[in-house]
mmCIF file of C-alpha atoms in Angstrom:
data_model
loop_
_atom_site.group_PDB
_atom_site.id
_atom_site.type_symbol
_atom_site.label_atom_id
_atom_site.label_comp_id
_atom_site.label_asym_id
_atom_site.label_seq_id
_atom_site.Cartn_x
_atom_site.Cartn_y
_atom_site.Cartn_z
ATOM 1 C CA UNK V 400 79.519 236.324 98.088
ATOM 2 C CA UNK V 401 76.899 233.609 98.325
ATOM 3 C CA UNK V 402 77.389 230.302 99.981
ATOM 4 C CA UNK V 403 75.643 227.938 101.611
ATOM 5 C CA UNK V 404 77.064 228.055 105.607
ATOM 6 C CA UNK V 405 76.217 226.536 108.676
ATOM 7 C CA UNK V 406 75.788 228.532 112.253
ATOM 8 C CA UNK V 407 74.674 226.314 114.398
ATOM 9 C CA UNK V 408 75.301 221.820 114.398
ATOM 10 C CA UNK V 409 72.492 220.741 113.194
ATOM 11 C CA UNK V 410 70.118 217.048 112.614
ATOM 12 C CA UNK V 411 70.123 218.188 108.322
ATOM 13 C CA UNK V 412 66.641 217.455 108.478
ATOM 14 C CA UNK V 413 66.240 219.752 110.033
ATOM 15 C CA UNK V 414 64.903 222.984 107.896
ATOM 16 C CA UNK V 415 67.897 225.861 109.843
ATOM 17 C CA UNK V 416 70.483 222.605 109.154
ATOM 18 C CA UNK V 417 71.878 225.252 105.832
ATOM 19 C CA UNK V 418 71.335 229.073 105.358
ATOM 20 C CA UNK V 419 72.825 230.850 102.499
ATOM 21 C CA UNK V 420 74.513 233.776 102.609
ATOM 22 C CA UNK V 421 75.929 236.628 101.761
ATOM 23 C CA UNK V 422 80.216 236.847 102.559
ATOM 24 C CA UNK V 423 82.787 239.153 101.966
ATOM 25 C CA UNK V 424 84.840 237.629 98.071
ATOM 26 C CA UNK V 425 88.132 235.949 99.703
ATOM 27 C CA UNK V 426 91.699 237.100 98.465
ATOM 28 C CA UNK V 427 93.738 234.963 97.505
ATOM 29 C CA UNK V 428 97.138 234.551 99.749
ATOM 30 C CA UNK V 429 100.658 234.505 97.131
ATOM 31 C CA UNK V 430 100.423 231.171 95.970
ATOM 32 C CA UNK V 431 96.860 230.795 96.550
ATOM 33 C CA UNK V 432 94.449 230.330 93.400
ATOM 34 C CA UNK V 433 91.256 232.036 93.292
ATOM 35 C CA UNK V 434 87.547 229.943 91.979
ATOM 36 C CA UNK V 435 84.629 230.653 90.453
ATOM 37 C CA UNK V 436 82.853 227.483 91.878
ATOM 38 C CA UNK V 437 80.908 226.091 89.412
ATOM 39 C CA UNK V 438 80.509 222.604 90.993
ATOM 40 C CA UNK V 439 81.385 220.683 94.143
ATOM 41 C CA UNK V 440 81.047 216.930 96.276
ATOM 42 C CA UNK V 441 79.834 216.351 99.436
ATOM 43 C CA UNK V 442 81.551 212.920 100.793
ATOM 44 C CA UNK V 443 81.756 212.029 104.036
ATOM 45 C CA UNK V 444 83.561 213.939 105.838
ATOM 46 C CA UNK V 445 81.721 216.657 105.527
ATOM 47 C CA UNK V 446 78.701 214.856 107.423
ATOM 48 C CA UNK V 447 81.537 213.666 110.326
ATOM 49 C CA UNK V 448 81.793 217.628 110.295
ATOM 50 C CA UNK V 449 78.718 218.952 110.137
ATOM 51 C CA UNK V 450 77.112 216.346 112.642
ATOM 52 C CA UNK V 451 75.367 217.869 115.498
ATOM 53 C CA UNK V 452 77.059 219.189 118.632
ATOM 54 C CA UNK V 453 76.867 222.632 121.108
ATOM 55 C CA UNK V 454 79.239 224.341 119.092
ATOM 56 C CA UNK V 455 77.903 227.482 117.600
ATOM 57 C CA UNK V 456 79.832 229.492 114.758
ATOM 58 C CA UNK V 457 80.872 233.231 115.757
ATOM 59 C CA UNK V 458 80.904 233.702 111.748
ATOM 60 C CA UNK V 459 79.288 231.525 108.782
ATOM 61 C CA UNK V 460 80.953 228.386 108.395
ATOM 62 C CA UNK V 461 81.674 226.982 104.940
ATOM 63 C CA UNK V 462 82.091 223.360 104.013
ATOM 64 C CA UNK V 463 82.451 221.433 101.204
ATOM 65 C CA UNK V 464 85.795 220.048 99.979
ATOM 66 C CA UNK V 465 85.486 218.538 96.200
ATOM 67 C CA UNK V 466 85.348 221.336 93.254
ATOM 68 C CA UNK V 467 85.859 222.184 89.668
ATOM 69 C CA UNK V 468 86.295 225.668 88.835
ATOM 70 C CA UNK V 469 87.963 228.947 86.952
ATOM 71 C CA UNK V 470 90.460 230.224 88.323
ATOM 72 C CA UNK V 471 89.879 234.088 88.261
ATOM 73 C CA UNK V 472 92.807 235.615 89.931
ATOM 74 C CA UNK V 473 96.206 234.661 91.504
ATOM 75 C CA UNK V 474 98.357 234.948 94.230
ATOM 76 C CA UNK V 475 101.760 237.029 93.082
ATOM 77 C CA UNK V 476 104.475 233.751 93.801
ATOM 78 C CA UNK V 477 102.060 231.849 91.571
ATOM 79 C CA UNK V 478 103.397 230.453 88.704
ATOM 80 C CA UNK V 479 101.498 226.488 88.356
ATOM 81 C CA UNK V 480 97.854 228.515 86.718
ATOM 82 C CA UNK V 481 96.038 231.275 84.514
ATOM 83 C CA UNK V 482 93.768 232.877 85.113
ATOM 84 C CA UNK V 483 90.541 230.887 83.047
ATOM 85 C CA UNK V 484 92.731 227.860 83.667
ATOM 86 C CA UNK V 485 89.647 225.153 83.489
ATOM 87 C CA UNK V 486 90.790 222.894 88.239
ATOM 88 C CA UNK V 487 89.501 220.817 89.471
ATOM 89 C CA UNK V 488 91.115 220.110 93.664
ATOM 90 C CA UNK V 489 89.714 219.407 96.808
ATOM 91 C CA UNK V 490 91.289 222.261 99.079
ATOM 92 C CA UNK V 491 92.077 222.035 102.079
ATOM 93 C CA UNK V 492 90.056 221.009 105.379
ATOM 94 C CA UNK V 493 91.479 223.838 108.222
ATOM 95 C CA UNK V 494 90.080 226.480 104.896
ATOM 96 C CA UNK V 495 86.233 228.214 103.475
ATOM 97 C CA UNK V 496 85.164 225.640 102.067
ATOM 98 C CA UNK V 497 83.549 225.095 98.224
ATOM 99 C CA UNK V 498 80.335 225.135 98.930
ATOM 100 C CA UNK V 499 80.605 229.648 97.784
ATOM 101 C CA UNK V 500 80.263 231.650 94.636
ATOM 102 C CA UNK V 501 84.269 231.548 95.348
ATOM 103 C CA UNK V 502 86.942 229.686 96.645
ATOM 104 C CA UNK V 503 90.325 230.429 98.193
ATOM 105 C CA UNK V 504 92.961 227.743 96.975
ATOM 106 C CA UNK V 505 96.576 226.664 97.689
ATOM 107 C CA UNK V 506 98.069 225.902 93.950
ATOM 108 C CA UNK V 507 99.896 223.413 95.473
ATOM 109 C CA UNK V 508 96.786 221.359 96.186
ATOM 110 C CA UNK V 509 94.980 221.784 93.060
ATOM 111 C CA UNK V 510 94.799 220.412 88.951
ATOM 112 C CA UNK V 511 94.147 220.650 85.159
ATOM 113 C CA UNK V 512 90.861 219.563 85.602
ATOM 114 C CA UNK V 513 89.689 216.736 82.724
ATOM 115 C CA UNK V 514 88.498 217.985 79.786
ATOM 116 C CA UNK V 515 86.687 215.107 79.218
ATOM 117 C CA UNK V 516 83.968 215.273 82.150
ATOM 118 C CA UNK V 517 81.370 218.313 82.592
ATOM 119 C CA UNK V 518 82.490 220.545 86.133
ATOM 120 C CA UNK V 519 79.234 218.301 87.984
ATOM 121 C CA UNK V 520 81.450 214.868 86.491
ATOM 122 C CA UNK V 521 83.943 216.208 87.833
ATOM 123 C CA UNK V 522 83.725 217.185 91.631
ATOM 124 C CA UNK V 523 82.894 213.541 92.537
ATOM 125 C CA UNK V 524 86.577 212.800 92.148
ATOM 126 C CA UNK V 525 89.070 215.248 93.525
ATOM 127 C CA UNK V 526 88.964 213.798 97.121
ATOM 128 C CA UNK V 527 88.611 210.242 96.579
ATOM 129 C CA UNK V 528 91.152 210.786 94.276
ATOM 130 C CA UNK V 529 93.745 211.689 96.781
ATOM 131 C CA UNK V 530 92.449 209.154 99.461
ATOM 132 C CA UNK V 531 92.825 206.507 97.312
ATOM 133 C CA UNK V 532 95.958 207.337 95.597
ATOM 134 C CA UNK V 533 97.636 207.796 98.666
ATOM 135 C CA UNK V 534 96.275 204.440 99.752
ATOM 136 C CA UNK V 535 98.356 202.524 96.874
ATOM 137 C CA UNK V 536 101.181 204.213 96.671
ATOM 138 C CA UNK V 537 101.907 205.654 99.908
ATOM 139 C CA UNK V 538 99.861 203.874 102.465
ATOM 140 C CA UNK V 539 100.117 200.008 100.921
ATOM 141 C CA UNK V 540 103.411 200.993 99.190
ATOM 142 C CA UNK V 541 101.981 199.570 96.425
ATOM 143 C CA UNK V 542 103.766 199.876 92.013
ATOM 144 C CA UNK V 543 103.221 198.721 89.105
ATOM 145 C CA UNK V 544 105.611 195.957 89.561
ATOM 146 C CA UNK V 545 103.955 194.854 92.723
ATOM 147 C CA UNK V 546 101.742 191.685 92.904
ATOM 148 C CA UNK V 547 99.184 190.342 95.115
ATOM 149 C CA UNK V 548 95.927 190.171 96.469
ATOM 150 C CA UNK V 549 94.972 193.263 97.774
ATOM 151 C CA UNK V 550 90.929 193.824 99.038
ATOM 152 C CA UNK V 551 88.683 197.043 99.441
ATOM 153 C CA UNK V 552 85.986 196.337 102.600
ATOM 154 C CA UNK V 553 82.909 198.856 100.713
ATOM 155 C CA UNK V 554 83.999 198.042 97.627
ATOM 156 C CA UNK V 555 80.864 200.944 96.138
ATOM 157 C CA UNK V 556 81.729 203.744 97.408
ATOM 158 C CA UNK V 557 83.108 206.874 95.972
ATOM 159 C CA UNK V 558 86.387 206.227 97.704
ATOM 160 C CA UNK V 559 87.049 202.099 96.897
ATOM 161 C CA UNK V 560 85.026 203.020 93.124
ATOM 162 C CA UNK V 561 87.960 204.642 92.224
ATOM 163 C CA UNK V 562 90.339 202.739 93.896
ATOM 164 C CA UNK V 563 89.488 200.203 91.957
ATOM 165 C CA UNK V 564 90.449 201.782 88.828
ATOM 166 C CA UNK V 565 93.168 203.245 90.021
ATOM 167 C CA UNK V 566 94.271 199.740 90.570
ATOM 168 C CA UNK V 567 93.129 198.091 87.631
ATOM 169 C CA UNK V 568 94.982 200.485 85.571
ATOM 170 C CA UNK V 569 98.046 201.291 87.555
ATOM 171 C CA UNK V 570 98.972 197.721 89.473
ATOM 172 C CA UNK V 571 98.800 194.988 86.599
ATOM 173 C CA UNK V 572 99.858 192.829 88.649
ATOM 174 C CA UNK V 573 97.659 193.015 91.812
ATOM 175 C CA UNK V 574 94.095 190.839 91.856
ATOM 176 C CA UNK V 575 92.153 192.981 93.145
ATOM 177 C CA UNK V 576 88.875 191.618 94.964
ATOM 178 C CA UNK V 577 85.823 193.952 96.449
ATOM 179 C CA UNK V 578 82.768 193.936 98.790
ATOM 180 C CA UNK V 579 79.326 194.036 97.943
ATOM 181 C CA UNK V 580 76.549 193.448 98.688
ATOM 182 C CA UNK V 581 73.611 194.171 97.040
ATOM 183 C CA UNK V 582 73.176 193.428 93.563
ATOM 184 C CA UNK V 583 72.820 196.712 92.099
ATOM 185 C CA UNK V 584 76.353 197.325 94.086
ATOM 186 C CA UNK V 585 77.757 194.099 92.506
ATOM 187 C CA UNK V 586 77.077 194.908 89.709
ATOM 188 C CA UNK V 587 79.095 198.592 90.028
ATOM 189 C CA UNK V 588 82.031 197.195 91.471
ATOM 190 C CA UNK V 589 81.670 194.710 88.592
ATOM 191 C CA UNK V 590 81.859 196.887 85.872
ATOM 192 C CA UNK V 591 84.599 199.304 87.026
ATOM 193 C CA UNK V 592 87.007 196.264 87.118
ATOM 194 C CA UNK V 593 87.241 194.486 90.205
ATOM 195 C CA UNK V 594 88.857 190.609 89.500
ATOM 196 C CA UNK V 595 86.276 189.750 92.091
ATOM 197 C CA UNK V 596 83.649 190.815 94.137
ATOM 198 C CA UNK V 597 82.112 189.531 97.735
ATOM 199 C CA UNK V 598 80.033 189.970 99.871
ATOM 200 C CA UNK V 599 81.256 191.364 103.461
ATOM 201 C CA UNK V 600 79.095 189.884 105.466
ATOM 202 C CA UNK V 601 81.564 186.311 106.348
ATOM 203 C CA UNK V 602 84.441 188.002 104.721
ATOM 204 C CA UNK V 603 86.129 184.710 105.621
ATOM 205 C CA UNK V 604 83.851 182.434 104.185
ATOM 206 C CA UNK V 605 82.999 184.529 101.474
ATOM 207 C CA UNK V 606 86.727 185.039 100.318
ATOM 208 C CA UNK V 607 86.256 180.571 101.369
ATOM 209 C CA UNK V 608 84.199 179.831 98.909
ATOM 210 C CA UNK V 609 86.984 181.881 95.697
ATOM 211 C CA UNK V 610 89.457 179.648 97.159
ATOM 212 C CA UNK V 611 90.860 182.818 98.956
ATOM 213 C CA UNK V 612 92.706 181.887 102.235
ATOM 214 C CA UNK V 613 95.339 185.177 101.983
ATOM 215 C CA UNK V 614 95.173 187.971 101.193
ATOM 216 C CA UNK V 615 98.481 190.655 100.765
ATOM 217 C CA UNK V 616 96.899 193.733 101.439
ATOM 218 C CA UNK V 617 93.512 195.193 102.596
ATOM 219 C CA UNK V 618 92.110 199.065 101.612
ATOM 220 C CA UNK V 619 89.518 199.235 104.707
ATOM 221 C CA UNK V 620 86.928 202.098 103.949
ATOM 222 C CA UNK V 621 83.870 201.228 106.570
ATOM 223 C CA UNK V 622 83.160 199.685 109.402
ATOM 224 C CA UNK V 623 86.483 199.197 110.785
ATOM 225 C CA UNK V 624 85.820 197.659 114.040
ATOM 226 C CA UNK V 625 83.014 195.126 112.213
ATOM 227 C CA UNK V 626 85.596 194.120 109.178
ATOM 228 C CA UNK V 627 88.539 194.076 112.211
ATOM 229 C CA UNK V 628 88.471 190.048 112.977
ATOM 230 C CA UNK V 629 88.578 189.278 109.652
ATOM 231 C CA UNK V 630 90.270 191.543 108.440
ATOM 232 C CA UNK V 631 93.263 190.123 111.353
ATOM 233 C CA UNK V 632 92.665 186.479 109.981
ATOM 234 C CA UNK V 633 93.255 187.096 106.641
ATOM 235 C CA UNK V 634 95.635 189.390 105.751
ATOM 236 C CA UNK V 635 99.741 187.723 104.983
ATOM 237 C CA UNK V 636 102.048 187.453 106.892
ATOM 238 C CA UNK V 637 104.168 190.345 106.442
ATOM 239 C CA UNK V 638 101.012 191.958 104.544
ATOM 240 C CA UNK V 639 99.816 195.637 104.688
ATOM 241 C CA UNK V 640 96.707 197.289 106.041
ATOM 242 C CA UNK V 641 94.871 201.230 105.653
ATOM 243 C CA UNK V 642 91.769 202.084 107.086
ATOM 244 C CA UNK V 643 89.792 205.565 106.441
ATOM 245 C CA UNK V 644 87.424 205.039 108.481
ATOM 246 C CA UNK V 645 87.855 206.497 112.268
ATOM 247 C CA UNK V 646 85.978 203.487 115.216
ATOM 248 C CA UNK V 647 85.158 204.462 118.542
ATOM 249 C CA UNK V 648 86.163 201.747 119.809
ATOM 250 C CA UNK V 649 89.346 200.814 119.441
ATOM 251 C CA UNK V 650 91.421 198.702 117.828
ATOM 252 C CA UNK V 651 93.382 195.512 118.908
ATOM 253 C CA UNK V 652 96.855 196.320 117.450
ATOM 254 C CA UNK V 653 97.970 192.775 119.062
ATOM 255 C CA UNK V 654 95.829 190.794 116.241
ATOM 256 C CA UNK V 655 98.012 191.624 113.948
ATOM 257 C CA UNK V 656 102.314 190.766 115.842
ATOM 258 C CA UNK V 657 102.168 187.537 114.867
ATOM 259 C CA UNK V 658 102.086 187.945 111.133
ATOM 260 C CA UNK V 659 104.136 191.035 111.433
ATOM 261 C CA UNK V 660 101.629 193.397 109.474
ATOM 262 C CA UNK V 661 102.531 197.285 108.846
ATOM 263 C CA UNK V 662 98.171 199.468 110.219
ATOM 264 C CA UNK V 663 98.160 202.538 108.715
ATOM 265 C CA UNK V 664 95.171 205.187 108.409
ATOM 266 C CA UNK V 665 95.251 207.723 105.404
ATOM 267 C CA UNK V 666 93.790 211.194 105.367
ATOM 268 C CA UNK V 667 93.866 213.159 103.030
ATOM 269 C CA UNK V 668 94.088 216.349 103.984
ATOM 270 C CA UNK V 669 97.517 215.488 106.443
ATOM 271 C CA UNK V 670 99.724 217.280 104.403
ATOM 272 C CA UNK V 671 97.092 220.583 103.780
ATOM 273 C CA UNK V 672 96.909 220.639 106.886
ATOM 274 C CA UNK V 673 100.493 219.705 108.143
ATOM 275 C CA UNK V 674 101.072 222.736 105.589
ATOM 276 C CA UNK V 675 104.296 219.527 104.201
ATOM 277 C CA UNK V 676 106.972 220.145 103.230
ATOM 278 C CA UNK V 677 105.694 218.372 99.366
ATOM 279 C CA UNK V 678 101.878 219.111 99.545
ATOM 280 C CA UNK V 679 102.788 219.681 95.518
ATOM 281 C CA UNK V 680 102.452 216.008 95.517
ATOM 282 C CA UNK V 681 98.163 215.730 95.777
ATOM 283 C CA UNK V 682 98.745 219.317 92.751
ATOM 284 C CA UNK V 683 101.185 215.872 90.099
ATOM 285 C CA UNK V 684 98.370 213.442 91.127
ATOM 286 C CA UNK V 685 95.829 215.428 90.630
ATOM 287 C CA UNK V 686 96.688 216.096 87.016
ATOM 288 C CA UNK V 687 97.811 212.675 86.742
ATOM 289 C CA UNK V 688 94.487 211.202 86.943
ATOM 290 C CA UNK V 689 93.323 213.615 85.068
ATOM 291 C CA UNK V 690 95.291 212.671 81.942
ATOM 292 C CA UNK V 691 93.728 208.770 82.979
ATOM 293 C CA UNK V 692 90.118 210.339 82.378
ATOM 294 C CA UNK V 693 90.902 212.059 78.795
ATOM 295 C CA UNK V 694 92.774 208.503 77.305
ATOM 296 C CA UNK V 695 89.476 207.357 78.650
ATOM 297 C CA UNK V 696 90.981 204.341 81.153
ATOM 298 C CA UNK V 697 89.208 206.353 84.588
ATOM 299 C CA UNK V 698 85.800 206.689 85.139
ATOM 300 C CA UNK V 699 84.016 209.130 86.849
ATOM 301 C CA UNK V 700 81.616 207.826 89.589
ATOM 302 C CA UNK V 701 78.921 210.061 90.255
ATOM 303 C CA UNK V 702 75.827 207.774 90.399
ATOM 304 C CA UNK V 703 74.192 210.965 91.343
ATOM 305 C CA UNK V 704 73.293 214.877 90.578
ATOM 306 C CA UNK V 705 71.253 217.801 92.361
ATOM 307 C CA UNK V 706 70.689 221.274 90.124
ATOM 308 C CA UNK V 707 71.117 223.628 92.090
ATOM 309 C CA UNK V 708 73.198 224.517 95.308
ATOM 310 C CA UNK V 709 70.767 225.176 98.102
ATOM 311 C CA UNK V 710 70.199 225.223 101.950
ATOM 312 C CA UNK V 711 67.783 222.727 101.056
ATOM 313 C CA UNK V 712 69.650 221.266 98.322
ATOM 314 C CA UNK V 713 72.806 220.859 100.418
ATOM 315 C CA UNK V 714 70.730 218.744 103.079
ATOM 316 C CA UNK V 715 69.260 216.130 101.208
ATOM 317 C CA UNK V 716 73.591 215.456 100.022
ATOM 318 C CA UNK V 717 73.918 215.354 103.740
ATOM 319 C CA UNK V 718 70.764 213.016 104.256
ATOM 320 C CA UNK V 719 71.900 211.018 101.431
ATOM 321 C CA UNK V 720 75.811 209.941 102.266
ATOM 322 C CA UNK V 721 74.348 209.947 105.710
ATOM 323 C CA UNK V 722 72.563 206.986 104.632
ATOM 324 C CA UNK V 723 75.232 204.025 103.505
ATOM 325 C CA UNK V 724 73.696 203.315 101.246
ATOM 326 C CA UNK V 725 74.995 205.514 98.473
ATOM 327 C CA UNK V 726 77.074 204.114 94.841
ATOM 328 C CA UNK V 727 79.089 206.414 93.949
ATOM 329 C CA UNK V 728 80.056 209.999 94.614
ATOM 330 C CA UNK V 729 76.746 212.334 94.577
ATOM 331 C CA UNK V 730 77.926 215.992 92.880
ATOM 332 C CA UNK V 731 76.148 219.147 92.193
ATOM 333 C CA UNK V 732 76.141 222.115 90.281
ATOM 334 C CA UNK V 733 76.632 225.491 92.528
ATOM 335 C CA UNK V 734 77.289 227.870 90.236
ATOM 336 C CA UNK V 735 73.011 229.206 91.240
ATOM 337 C CA UNK V 736 75.576 230.941 93.624
ATOM 338 C CA UNK V 737 77.209 233.301 90.682
ATOM 339 C CA UNK V 738 73.809 235.367 90.698
#
């Protein structure tokens, strides 16, 4: 099968950053689906994994952790899917990724794709949707009965773009405040349903201008160290903070002690990486969100699409994501790899 892979970890502007390779088609394990991949997305995790380093892979490594495609074979113990099903998923970071004609994935991480989205539109959502859902309902402990204010930092990014929608759809008594610093990102975040949009450059002052001095929940999707002091100042006593952003600098957790703040980190690959007993929750939540998409209460976050998956277009996608100015998500039609 054809795949776009790497053997060396090179800058995204290097002409051999990615290579087109021919690999043996994977065989599904007992709980696996074999999927013919039709569309993929590129996320910050792809960029982090590909970041330049001295390591050399002994065999081509395929990245990619968002996919929409068709099930063409199933493992012996699969019960939830059949050949011909159109599915979506993020997958498992410890296994070969979706930048290939075919991919195997554990059925517990998979759901039927939304009927009302194209493959490319749907491919923009799985990884960020799982991240958003786990953050809201597991890390921050929110529920349909929750009240208070939720601050989302990095409001126009892929994760925040779906988090805003899920919060508005499923948390009717929570006020959603999101950050955006450019006119175009402000309009995007407002259009997704945020009750208030504020500039992140002086977060405390921006919220004060809105008459807000405390928030009950904070979800930081980028630059945690940059916002750490502001988050410590703004979080309410007994509040909750979650981040998905990594940092080279330590965070001073002592700033949270007086308020008894709960701090957590979200990594949507934890369940698949450690084969937790509740892996099925990811497939279940994707099924729930697919229904919301089809009923019209959640929309795709796709803002840019590339027509073919090639070494050049994948490198271009990595450069765009690396640039840090992306609004929403980027996805790629990968059906050219079938030929």
